[in-house]
N, CA, C and O atoms as a DFTB+ gen file, in Angstrom:
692 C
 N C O
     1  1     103.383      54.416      62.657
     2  2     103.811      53.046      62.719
     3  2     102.736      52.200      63.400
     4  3     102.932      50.987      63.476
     5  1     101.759      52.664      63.840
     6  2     100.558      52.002      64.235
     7  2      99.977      51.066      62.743
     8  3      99.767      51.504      61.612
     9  1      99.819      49.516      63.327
    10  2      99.770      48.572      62.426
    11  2      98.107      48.193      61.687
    12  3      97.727      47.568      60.697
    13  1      97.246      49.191      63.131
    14  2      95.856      48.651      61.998
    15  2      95.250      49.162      61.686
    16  3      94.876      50.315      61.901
    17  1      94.810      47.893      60.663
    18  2      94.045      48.283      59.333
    19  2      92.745      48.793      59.585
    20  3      92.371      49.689      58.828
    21  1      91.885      48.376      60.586
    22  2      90.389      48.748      61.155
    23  2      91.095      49.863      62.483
    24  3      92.220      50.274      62.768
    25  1      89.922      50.000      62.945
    26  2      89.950      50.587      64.005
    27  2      88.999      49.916      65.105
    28  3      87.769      49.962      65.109
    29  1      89.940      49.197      66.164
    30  2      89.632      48.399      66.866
    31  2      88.961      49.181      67.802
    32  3      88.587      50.340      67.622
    33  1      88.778      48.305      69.113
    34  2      87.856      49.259      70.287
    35  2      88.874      48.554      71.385
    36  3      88.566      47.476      71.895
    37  1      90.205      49.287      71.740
    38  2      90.789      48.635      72.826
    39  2      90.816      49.146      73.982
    40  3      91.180      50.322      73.962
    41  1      90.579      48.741      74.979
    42  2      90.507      49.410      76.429
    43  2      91.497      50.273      76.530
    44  3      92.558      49.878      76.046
    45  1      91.496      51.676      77.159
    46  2      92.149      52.203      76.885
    47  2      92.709      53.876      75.486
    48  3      92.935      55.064      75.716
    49  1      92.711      53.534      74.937
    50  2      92.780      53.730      73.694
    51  2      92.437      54.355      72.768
    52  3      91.669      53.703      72.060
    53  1      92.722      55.771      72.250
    54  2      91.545      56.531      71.588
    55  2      92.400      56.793      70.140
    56  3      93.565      57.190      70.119
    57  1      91.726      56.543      69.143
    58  2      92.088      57.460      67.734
    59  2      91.347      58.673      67.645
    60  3      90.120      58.777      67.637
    61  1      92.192      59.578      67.578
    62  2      91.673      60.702      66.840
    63  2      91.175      61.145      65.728
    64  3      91.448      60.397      64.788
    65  1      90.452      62.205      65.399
    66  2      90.133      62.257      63.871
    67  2      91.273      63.056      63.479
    68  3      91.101      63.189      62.268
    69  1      92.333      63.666      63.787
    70  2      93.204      64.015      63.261
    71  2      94.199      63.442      63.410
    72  3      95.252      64.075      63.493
    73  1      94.165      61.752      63.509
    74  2      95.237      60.657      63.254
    75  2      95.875      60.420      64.743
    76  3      96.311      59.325      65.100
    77  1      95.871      61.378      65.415
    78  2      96.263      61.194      66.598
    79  2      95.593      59.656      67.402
    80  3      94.531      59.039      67.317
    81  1      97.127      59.459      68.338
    82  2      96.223      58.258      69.230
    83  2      97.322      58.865      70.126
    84  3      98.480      59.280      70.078
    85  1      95.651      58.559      71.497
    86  2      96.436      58.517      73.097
    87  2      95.789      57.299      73.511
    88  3      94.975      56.582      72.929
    89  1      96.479      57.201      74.957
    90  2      96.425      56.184      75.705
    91  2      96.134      57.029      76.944
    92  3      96.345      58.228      77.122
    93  1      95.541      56.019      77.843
    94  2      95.622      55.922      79.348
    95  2      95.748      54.378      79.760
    96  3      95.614      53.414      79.006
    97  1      95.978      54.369      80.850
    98  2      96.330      52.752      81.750
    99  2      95.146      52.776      82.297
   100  3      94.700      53.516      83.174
   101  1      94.454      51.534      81.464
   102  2      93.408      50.758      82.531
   103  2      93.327      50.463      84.374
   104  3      94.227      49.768      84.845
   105  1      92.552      50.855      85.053
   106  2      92.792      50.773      86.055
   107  2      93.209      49.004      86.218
   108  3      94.146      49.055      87.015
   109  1      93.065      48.009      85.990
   110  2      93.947      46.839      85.636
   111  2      95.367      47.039      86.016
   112  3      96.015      46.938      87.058
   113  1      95.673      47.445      84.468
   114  2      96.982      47.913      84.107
   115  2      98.059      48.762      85.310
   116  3      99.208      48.495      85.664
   117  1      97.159      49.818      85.705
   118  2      97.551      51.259      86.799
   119  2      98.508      50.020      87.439
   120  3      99.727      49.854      87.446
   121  1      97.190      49.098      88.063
   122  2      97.722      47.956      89.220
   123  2      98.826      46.688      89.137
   124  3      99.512      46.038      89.926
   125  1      98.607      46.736      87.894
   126  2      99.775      45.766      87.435
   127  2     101.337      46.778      87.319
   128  3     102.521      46.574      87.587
   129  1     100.809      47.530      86.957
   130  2     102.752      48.485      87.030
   131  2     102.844      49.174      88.515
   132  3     103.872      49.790      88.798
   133  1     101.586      49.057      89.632
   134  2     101.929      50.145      90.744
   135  2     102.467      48.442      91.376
   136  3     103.501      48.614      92.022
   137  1     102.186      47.398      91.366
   138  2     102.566      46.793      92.002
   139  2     103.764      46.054      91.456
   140  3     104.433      45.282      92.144
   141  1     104.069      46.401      89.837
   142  2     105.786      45.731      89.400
   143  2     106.733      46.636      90.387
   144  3     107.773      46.135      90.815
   145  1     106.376      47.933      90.734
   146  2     107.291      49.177      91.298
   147  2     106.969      48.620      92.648
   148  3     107.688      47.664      92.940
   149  1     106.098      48.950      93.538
   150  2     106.288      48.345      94.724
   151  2     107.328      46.967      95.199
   152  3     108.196      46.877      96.067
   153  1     106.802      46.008      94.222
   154  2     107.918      44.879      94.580
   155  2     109.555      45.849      94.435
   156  3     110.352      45.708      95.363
   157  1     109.866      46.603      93.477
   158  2     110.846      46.850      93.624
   159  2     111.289      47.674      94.923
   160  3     112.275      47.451      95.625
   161  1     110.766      48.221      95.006
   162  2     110.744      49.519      96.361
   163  2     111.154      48.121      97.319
   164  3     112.311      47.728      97.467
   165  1     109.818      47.412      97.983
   166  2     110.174      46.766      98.654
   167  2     111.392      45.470      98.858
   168  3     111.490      44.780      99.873
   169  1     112.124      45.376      97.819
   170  2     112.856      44.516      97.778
   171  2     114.400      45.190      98.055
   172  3     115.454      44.698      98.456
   173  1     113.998      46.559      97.638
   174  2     115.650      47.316      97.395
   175  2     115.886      47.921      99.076
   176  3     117.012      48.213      99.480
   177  1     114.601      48.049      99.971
   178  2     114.578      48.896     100.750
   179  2     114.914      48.356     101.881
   180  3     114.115      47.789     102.627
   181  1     116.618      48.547     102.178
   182  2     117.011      47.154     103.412
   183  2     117.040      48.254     104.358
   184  3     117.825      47.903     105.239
   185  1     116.630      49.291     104.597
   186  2     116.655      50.539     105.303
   187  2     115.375      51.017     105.331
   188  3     114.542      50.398     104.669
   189  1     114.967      52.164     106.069
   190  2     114.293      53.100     105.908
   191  2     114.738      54.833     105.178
   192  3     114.436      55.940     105.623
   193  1     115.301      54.579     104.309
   194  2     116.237      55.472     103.175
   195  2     115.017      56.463     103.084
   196  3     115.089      57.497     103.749
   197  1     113.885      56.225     102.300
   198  2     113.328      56.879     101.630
   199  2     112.737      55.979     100.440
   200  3     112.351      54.828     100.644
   201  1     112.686      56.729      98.903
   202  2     112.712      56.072      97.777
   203  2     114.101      55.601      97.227
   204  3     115.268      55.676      97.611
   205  1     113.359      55.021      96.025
   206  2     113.678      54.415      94.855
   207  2     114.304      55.252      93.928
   208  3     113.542      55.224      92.961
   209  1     115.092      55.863      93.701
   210  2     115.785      56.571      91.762
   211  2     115.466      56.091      91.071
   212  3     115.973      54.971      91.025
   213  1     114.472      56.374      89.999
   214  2     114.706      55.648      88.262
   215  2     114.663      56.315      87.483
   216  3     113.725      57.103      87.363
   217  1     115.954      56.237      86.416
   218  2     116.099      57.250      85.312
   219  2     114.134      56.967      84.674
   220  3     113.314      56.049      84.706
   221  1     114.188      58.253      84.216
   222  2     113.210      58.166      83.516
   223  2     113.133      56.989      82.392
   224  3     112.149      56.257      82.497
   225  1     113.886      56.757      81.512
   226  2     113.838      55.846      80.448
   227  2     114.274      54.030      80.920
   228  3     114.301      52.920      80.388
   229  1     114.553      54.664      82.229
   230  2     114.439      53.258      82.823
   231  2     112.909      52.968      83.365
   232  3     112.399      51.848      83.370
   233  1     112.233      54.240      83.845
   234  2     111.258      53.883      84.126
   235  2     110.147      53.431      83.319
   236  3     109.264      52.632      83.629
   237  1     110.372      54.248      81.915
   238  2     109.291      53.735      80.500
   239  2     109.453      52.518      80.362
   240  3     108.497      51.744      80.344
   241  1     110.979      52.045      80.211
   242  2     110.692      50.773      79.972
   243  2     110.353      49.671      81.438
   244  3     109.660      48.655      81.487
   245  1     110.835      50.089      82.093
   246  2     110.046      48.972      83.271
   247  2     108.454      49.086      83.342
   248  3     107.906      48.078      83.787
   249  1     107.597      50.175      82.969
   250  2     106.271      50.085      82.967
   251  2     106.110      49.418      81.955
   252  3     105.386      48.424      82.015
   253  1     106.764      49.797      80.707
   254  2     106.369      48.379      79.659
   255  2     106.431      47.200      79.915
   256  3     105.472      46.440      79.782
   257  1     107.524      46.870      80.308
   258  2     107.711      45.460      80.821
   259  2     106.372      44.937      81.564
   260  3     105.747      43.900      81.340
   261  1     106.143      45.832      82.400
   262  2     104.855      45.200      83.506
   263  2     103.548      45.019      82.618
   264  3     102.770      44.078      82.771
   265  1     103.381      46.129      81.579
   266  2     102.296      46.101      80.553
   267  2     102.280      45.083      79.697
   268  3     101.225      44.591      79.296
   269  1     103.833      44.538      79.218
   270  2     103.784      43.286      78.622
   271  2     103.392      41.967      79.525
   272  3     102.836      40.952      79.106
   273  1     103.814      42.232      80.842
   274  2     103.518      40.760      81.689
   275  2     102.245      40.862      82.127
   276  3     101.840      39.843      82.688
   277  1     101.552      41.676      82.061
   278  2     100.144      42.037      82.083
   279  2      99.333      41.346      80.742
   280  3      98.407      40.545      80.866
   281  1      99.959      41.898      79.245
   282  2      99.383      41.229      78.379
   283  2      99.984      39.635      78.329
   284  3      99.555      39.157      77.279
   285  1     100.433      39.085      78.721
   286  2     101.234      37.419      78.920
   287  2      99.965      37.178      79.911
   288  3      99.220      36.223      79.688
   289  1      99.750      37.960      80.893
   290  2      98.245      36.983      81.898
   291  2      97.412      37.208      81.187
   292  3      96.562      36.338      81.377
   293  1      96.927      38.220      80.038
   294  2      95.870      37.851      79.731
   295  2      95.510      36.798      78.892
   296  3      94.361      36.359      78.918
   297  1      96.358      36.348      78.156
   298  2      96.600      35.439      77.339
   299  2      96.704      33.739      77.840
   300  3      96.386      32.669      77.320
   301  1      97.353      34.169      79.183
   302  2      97.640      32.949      79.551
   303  2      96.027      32.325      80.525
   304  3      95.624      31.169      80.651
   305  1      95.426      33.638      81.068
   306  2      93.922      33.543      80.998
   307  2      93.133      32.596      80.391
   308  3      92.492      31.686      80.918
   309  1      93.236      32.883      79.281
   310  2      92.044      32.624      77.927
   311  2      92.717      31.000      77.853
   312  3      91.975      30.026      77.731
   313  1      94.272      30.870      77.949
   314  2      94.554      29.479      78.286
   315  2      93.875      28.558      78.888
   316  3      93.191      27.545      78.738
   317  1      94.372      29.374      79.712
   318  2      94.178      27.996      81.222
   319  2      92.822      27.652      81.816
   320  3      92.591      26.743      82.612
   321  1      91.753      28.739      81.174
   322  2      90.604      29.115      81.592
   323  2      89.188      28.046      80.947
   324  3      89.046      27.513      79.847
   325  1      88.291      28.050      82.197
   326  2      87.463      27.534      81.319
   327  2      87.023      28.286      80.295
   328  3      86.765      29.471      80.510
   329  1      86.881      27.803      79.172
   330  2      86.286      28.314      77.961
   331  2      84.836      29.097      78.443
   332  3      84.695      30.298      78.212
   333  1      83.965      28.441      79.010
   334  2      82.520      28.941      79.100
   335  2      82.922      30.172      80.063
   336  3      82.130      30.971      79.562
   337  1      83.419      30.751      80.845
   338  2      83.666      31.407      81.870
   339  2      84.387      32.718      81.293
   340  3      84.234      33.842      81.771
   341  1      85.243      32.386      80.127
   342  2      86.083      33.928      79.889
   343  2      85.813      34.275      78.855
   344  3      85.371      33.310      78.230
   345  1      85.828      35.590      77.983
   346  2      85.652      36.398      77.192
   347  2      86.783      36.417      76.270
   348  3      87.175      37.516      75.877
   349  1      87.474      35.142      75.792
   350  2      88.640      35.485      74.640
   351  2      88.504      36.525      74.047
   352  3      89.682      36.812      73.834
   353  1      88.043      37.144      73.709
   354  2      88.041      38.193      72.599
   355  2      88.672      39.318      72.836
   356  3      89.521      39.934      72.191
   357  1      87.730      39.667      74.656
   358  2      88.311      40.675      75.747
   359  2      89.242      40.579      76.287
   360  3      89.675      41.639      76.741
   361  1      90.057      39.330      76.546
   362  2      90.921      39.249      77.194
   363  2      92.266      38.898      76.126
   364  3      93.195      38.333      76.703
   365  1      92.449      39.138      74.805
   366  2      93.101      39.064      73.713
   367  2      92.639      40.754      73.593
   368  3      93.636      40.968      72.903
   369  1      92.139      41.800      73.655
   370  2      92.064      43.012      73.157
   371  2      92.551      43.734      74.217
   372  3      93.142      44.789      73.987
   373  1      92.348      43.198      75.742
   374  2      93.072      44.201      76.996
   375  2      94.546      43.985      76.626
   376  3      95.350      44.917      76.606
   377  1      94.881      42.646      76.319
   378  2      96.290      41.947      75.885
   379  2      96.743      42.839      74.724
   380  3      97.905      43.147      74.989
   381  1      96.440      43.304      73.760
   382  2      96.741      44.235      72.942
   383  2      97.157      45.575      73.200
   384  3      98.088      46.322      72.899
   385  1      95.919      45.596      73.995
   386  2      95.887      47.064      74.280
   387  2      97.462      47.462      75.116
   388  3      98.175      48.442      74.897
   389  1      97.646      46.554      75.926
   390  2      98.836      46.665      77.033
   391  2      99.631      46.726      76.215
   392  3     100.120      47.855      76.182
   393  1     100.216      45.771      75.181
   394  2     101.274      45.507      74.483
   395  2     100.981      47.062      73.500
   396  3     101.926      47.205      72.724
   397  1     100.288      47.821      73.410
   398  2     100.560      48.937      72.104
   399  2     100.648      49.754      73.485
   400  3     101.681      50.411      73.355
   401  1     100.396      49.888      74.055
   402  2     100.881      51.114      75.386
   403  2     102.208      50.751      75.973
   404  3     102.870      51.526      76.664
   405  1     102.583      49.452      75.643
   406  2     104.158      49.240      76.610
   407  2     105.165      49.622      75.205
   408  3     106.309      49.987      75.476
   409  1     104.804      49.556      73.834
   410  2     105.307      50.041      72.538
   411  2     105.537      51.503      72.299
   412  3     106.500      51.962      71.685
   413  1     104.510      52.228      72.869
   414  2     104.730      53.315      73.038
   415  2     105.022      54.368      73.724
   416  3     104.874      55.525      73.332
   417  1     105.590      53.909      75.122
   418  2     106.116      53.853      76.124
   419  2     107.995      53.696      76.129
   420  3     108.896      54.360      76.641
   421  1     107.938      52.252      75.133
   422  2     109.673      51.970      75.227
   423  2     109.241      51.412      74.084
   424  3     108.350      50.562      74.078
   425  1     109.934      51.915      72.839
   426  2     109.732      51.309      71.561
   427  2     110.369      50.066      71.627
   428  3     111.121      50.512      72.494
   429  1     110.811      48.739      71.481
   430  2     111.323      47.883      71.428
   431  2     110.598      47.257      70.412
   432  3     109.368      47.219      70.420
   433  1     111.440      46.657      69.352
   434  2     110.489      45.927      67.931
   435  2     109.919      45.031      68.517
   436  3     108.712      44.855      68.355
   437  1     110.772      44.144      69.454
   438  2     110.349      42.965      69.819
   439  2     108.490      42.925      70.669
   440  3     107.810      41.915      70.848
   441  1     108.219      44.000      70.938
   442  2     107.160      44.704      71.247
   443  2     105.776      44.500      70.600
   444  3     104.688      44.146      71.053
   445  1     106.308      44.930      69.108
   446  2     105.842      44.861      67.589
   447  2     105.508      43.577      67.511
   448  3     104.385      43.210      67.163
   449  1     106.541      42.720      67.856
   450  2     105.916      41.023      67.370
   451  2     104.881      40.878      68.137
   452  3     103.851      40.424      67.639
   453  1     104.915      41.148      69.194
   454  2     103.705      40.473      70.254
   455  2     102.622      41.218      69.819
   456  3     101.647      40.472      69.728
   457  1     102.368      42.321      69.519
   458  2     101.260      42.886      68.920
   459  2     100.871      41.721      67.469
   460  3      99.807      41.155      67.221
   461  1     101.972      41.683      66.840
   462  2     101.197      40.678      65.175
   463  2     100.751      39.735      66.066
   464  3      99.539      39.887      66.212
   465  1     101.431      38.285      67.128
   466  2     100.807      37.512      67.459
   467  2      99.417      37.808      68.463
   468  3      98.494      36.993      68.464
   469  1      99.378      38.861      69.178
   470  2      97.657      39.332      69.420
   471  2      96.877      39.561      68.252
   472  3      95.697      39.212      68.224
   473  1      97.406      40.093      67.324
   474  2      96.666      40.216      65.674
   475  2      95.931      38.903      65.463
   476  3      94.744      38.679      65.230
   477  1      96.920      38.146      65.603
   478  2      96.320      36.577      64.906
   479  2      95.729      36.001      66.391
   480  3      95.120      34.951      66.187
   481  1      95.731      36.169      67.020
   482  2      95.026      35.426      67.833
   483  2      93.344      36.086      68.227
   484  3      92.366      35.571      68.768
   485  1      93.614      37.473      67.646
   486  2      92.195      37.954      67.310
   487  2      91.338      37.610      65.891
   488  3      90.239      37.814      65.376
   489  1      92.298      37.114      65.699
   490  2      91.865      36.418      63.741
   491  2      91.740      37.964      62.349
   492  3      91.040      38.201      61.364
   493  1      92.989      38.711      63.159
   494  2      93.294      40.368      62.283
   495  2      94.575      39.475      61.529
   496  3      95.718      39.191      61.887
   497  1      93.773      39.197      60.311
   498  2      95.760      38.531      60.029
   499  2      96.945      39.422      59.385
   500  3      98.176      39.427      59.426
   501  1      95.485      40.490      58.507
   502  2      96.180      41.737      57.855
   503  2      96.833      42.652      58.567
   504  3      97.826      43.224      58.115
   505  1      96.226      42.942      60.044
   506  2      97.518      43.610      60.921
   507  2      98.316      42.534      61.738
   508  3      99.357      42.920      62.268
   509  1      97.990      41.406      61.874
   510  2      99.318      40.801      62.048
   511  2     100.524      40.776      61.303
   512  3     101.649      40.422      61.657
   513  1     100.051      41.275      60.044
   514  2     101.366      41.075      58.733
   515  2     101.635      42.006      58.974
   516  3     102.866      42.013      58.987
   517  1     101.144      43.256      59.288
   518  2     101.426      44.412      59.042
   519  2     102.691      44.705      60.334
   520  3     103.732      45.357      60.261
   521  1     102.090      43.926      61.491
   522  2     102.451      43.976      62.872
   523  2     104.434      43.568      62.580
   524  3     105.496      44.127      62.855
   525  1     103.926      42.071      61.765
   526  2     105.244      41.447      61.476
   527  2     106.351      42.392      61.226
   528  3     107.267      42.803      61.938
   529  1     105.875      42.694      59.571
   530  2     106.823      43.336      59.043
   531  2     107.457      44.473      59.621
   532  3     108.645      44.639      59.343
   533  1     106.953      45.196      60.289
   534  2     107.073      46.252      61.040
   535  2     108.269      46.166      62.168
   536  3     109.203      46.932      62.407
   537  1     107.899      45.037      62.708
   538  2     108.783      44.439      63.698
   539  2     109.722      43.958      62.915
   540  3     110.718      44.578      63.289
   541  1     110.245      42.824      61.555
   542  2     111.456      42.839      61.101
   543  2     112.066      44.427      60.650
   544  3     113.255      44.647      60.881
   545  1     111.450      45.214      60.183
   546  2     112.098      46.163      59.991
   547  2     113.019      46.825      60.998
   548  3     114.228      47.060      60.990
   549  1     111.974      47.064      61.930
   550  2     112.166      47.887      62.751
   551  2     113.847      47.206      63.697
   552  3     114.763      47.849      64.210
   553  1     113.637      45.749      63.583
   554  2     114.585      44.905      64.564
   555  2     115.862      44.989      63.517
   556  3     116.982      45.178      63.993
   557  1     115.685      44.846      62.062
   558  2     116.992      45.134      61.320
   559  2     117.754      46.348      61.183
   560  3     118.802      46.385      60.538
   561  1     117.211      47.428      61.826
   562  2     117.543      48.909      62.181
   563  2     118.085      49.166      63.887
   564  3     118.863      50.052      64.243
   565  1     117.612      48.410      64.538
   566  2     117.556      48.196      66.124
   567  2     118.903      48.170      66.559
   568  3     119.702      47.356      66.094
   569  1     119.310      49.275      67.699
   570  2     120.358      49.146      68.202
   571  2     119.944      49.804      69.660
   572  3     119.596      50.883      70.142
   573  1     120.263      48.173      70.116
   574  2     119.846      48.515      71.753
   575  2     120.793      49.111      73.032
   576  3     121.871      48.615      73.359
   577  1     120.211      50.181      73.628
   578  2     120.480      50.481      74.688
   579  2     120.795      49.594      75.854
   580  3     120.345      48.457      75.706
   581  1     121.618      49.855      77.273
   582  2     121.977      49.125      77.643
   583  2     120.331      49.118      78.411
   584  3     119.881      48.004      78.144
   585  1     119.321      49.870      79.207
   586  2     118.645      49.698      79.159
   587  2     117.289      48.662      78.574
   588  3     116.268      48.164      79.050
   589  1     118.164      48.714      76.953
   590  2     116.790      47.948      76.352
   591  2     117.494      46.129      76.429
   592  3     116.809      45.115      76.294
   593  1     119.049      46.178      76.686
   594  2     119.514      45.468      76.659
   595  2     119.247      44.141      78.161
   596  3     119.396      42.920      78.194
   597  1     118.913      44.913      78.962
   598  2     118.349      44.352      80.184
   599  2     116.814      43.842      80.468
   600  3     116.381      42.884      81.108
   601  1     116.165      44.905      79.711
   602  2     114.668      44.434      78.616
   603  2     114.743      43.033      78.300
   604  3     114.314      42.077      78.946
   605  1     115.283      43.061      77.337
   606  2     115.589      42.033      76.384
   607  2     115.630      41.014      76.697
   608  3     115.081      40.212      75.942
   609  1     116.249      40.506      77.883
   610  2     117.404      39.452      78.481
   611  2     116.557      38.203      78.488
   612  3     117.020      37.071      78.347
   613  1     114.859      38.585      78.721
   614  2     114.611      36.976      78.874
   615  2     113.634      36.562      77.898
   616  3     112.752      35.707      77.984
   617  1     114.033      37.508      76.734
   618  2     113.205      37.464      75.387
   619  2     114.256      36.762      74.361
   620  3     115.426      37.143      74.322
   621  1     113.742      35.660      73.489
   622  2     114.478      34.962      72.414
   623  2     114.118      35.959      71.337
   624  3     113.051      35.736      70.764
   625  1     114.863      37.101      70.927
   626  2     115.085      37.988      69.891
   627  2     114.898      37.297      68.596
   628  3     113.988      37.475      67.787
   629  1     116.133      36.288      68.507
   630  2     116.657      35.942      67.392
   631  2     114.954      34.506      66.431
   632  3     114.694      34.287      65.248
   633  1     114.374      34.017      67.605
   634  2     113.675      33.296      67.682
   635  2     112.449      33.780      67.231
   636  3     111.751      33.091      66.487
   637  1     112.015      35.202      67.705
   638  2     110.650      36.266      66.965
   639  2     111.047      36.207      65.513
   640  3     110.332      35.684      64.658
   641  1     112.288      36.799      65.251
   642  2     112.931      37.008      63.922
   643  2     112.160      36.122      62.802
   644  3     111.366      36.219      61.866
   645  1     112.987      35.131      63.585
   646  2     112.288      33.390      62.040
   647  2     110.986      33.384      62.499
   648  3     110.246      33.519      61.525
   649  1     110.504      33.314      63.290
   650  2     108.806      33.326      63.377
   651  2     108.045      34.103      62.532
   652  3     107.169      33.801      61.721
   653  1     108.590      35.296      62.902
   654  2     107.744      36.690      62.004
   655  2     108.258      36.551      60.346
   656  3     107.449      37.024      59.548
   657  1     109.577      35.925      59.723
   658  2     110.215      35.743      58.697
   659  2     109.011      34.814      57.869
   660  3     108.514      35.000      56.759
   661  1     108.803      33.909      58.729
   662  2     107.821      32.565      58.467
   663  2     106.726      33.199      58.348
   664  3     106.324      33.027      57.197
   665  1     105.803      34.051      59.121
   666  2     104.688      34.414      58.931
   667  2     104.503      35.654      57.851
   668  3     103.470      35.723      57.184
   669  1     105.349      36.434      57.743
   670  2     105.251      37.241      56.497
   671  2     105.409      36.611      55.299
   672  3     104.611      36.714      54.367
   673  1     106.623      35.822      55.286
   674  2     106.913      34.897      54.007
   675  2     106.572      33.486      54.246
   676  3     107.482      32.853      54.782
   677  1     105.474      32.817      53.981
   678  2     105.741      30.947      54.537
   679  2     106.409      30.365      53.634
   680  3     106.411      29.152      53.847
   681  1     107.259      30.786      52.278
   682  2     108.122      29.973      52.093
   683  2     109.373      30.121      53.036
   684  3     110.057      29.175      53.425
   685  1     109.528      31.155      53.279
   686  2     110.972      31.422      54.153
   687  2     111.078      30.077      54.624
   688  3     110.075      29.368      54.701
   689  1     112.561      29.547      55.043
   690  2     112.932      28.469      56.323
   691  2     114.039      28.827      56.506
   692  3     114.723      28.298      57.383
């Protein structure tokens, strides 16, 4: 279900010659999820208890989450940034990279979209389509956990939907 068509160079990130792909977390990244977990530690810890519990599949998806708000700064980077000063290209491919490691981590389609819109904002439009469709599919099959359901909460689902509808089909409305 990996959407591209080339074979990019994303931080991170290896294809295999026998189709295989792994990941590791950018030391970036490491820091962006050791410190989503710390805030939690420190916020829960009205004692000196010890740790934190997290189901495992709570924990995949909370590292995604942090990998996605990781790829949202990089993006929002290349925004706010002077142009002469940042590396769009790099900072749209670390942004990728996060978003296909927080995908494969906690599948969530909605996941999928943000990968097509890094597609197009790298000017890949053929894996952005690819990205799209993938993500309507995948979201018309989708039945969320209460887990993914807490994911979710401050994502407009229904709102990716017609976006990605629009960009696969532009007659759609």
């Amino acid at each position: 279900m990996w959407p591209f068509n080339k074979k990019p160079k994303l931080p991170g990130i290896e294809l295999h010659a026998d189709g295989q792909i792994s990941f590791t977390l950018t030391d970036e990244e490491e820091a962006e999820v050791n410190n989503f977990f710390r805030m939690l530690k420190d916020s829960s810890q009205g004692s000196e208890q010890g740790t934190l519990y997290i189901h495992p599949d709570a924990h995949k998806a909370m590292t995604a989450w942090a990998l996605i708000g990781y790829a949202q700064r990089q993006v929002s980077l290349v925004e706010s940034a002077d142009k002469r000063g940042i590396d769009k290209d790099l900072c749209f491919r670390k942004a990728l990279a996060a978003a296909s490691k927080a995908y494969s981590l906690h599948s969530l389609p909605i996941y999928m979209f943000d990968m097509g819109c890094l597609f197009e904002m790298l000017g890949d439009t053929a894996s952005a389509q690819g990205a799209f469709t993938s993500f309507l599919e995948s979201q018309g099959k989708f039945k969320a956990s209460d887990v993914d359901n807490i994911t979710l909460r401050q994502r407009d689902v229904e709102a990716a939907v017609l976006e990605a509808r629009k960009k696969v089909d532009p007659t759609h409305r």
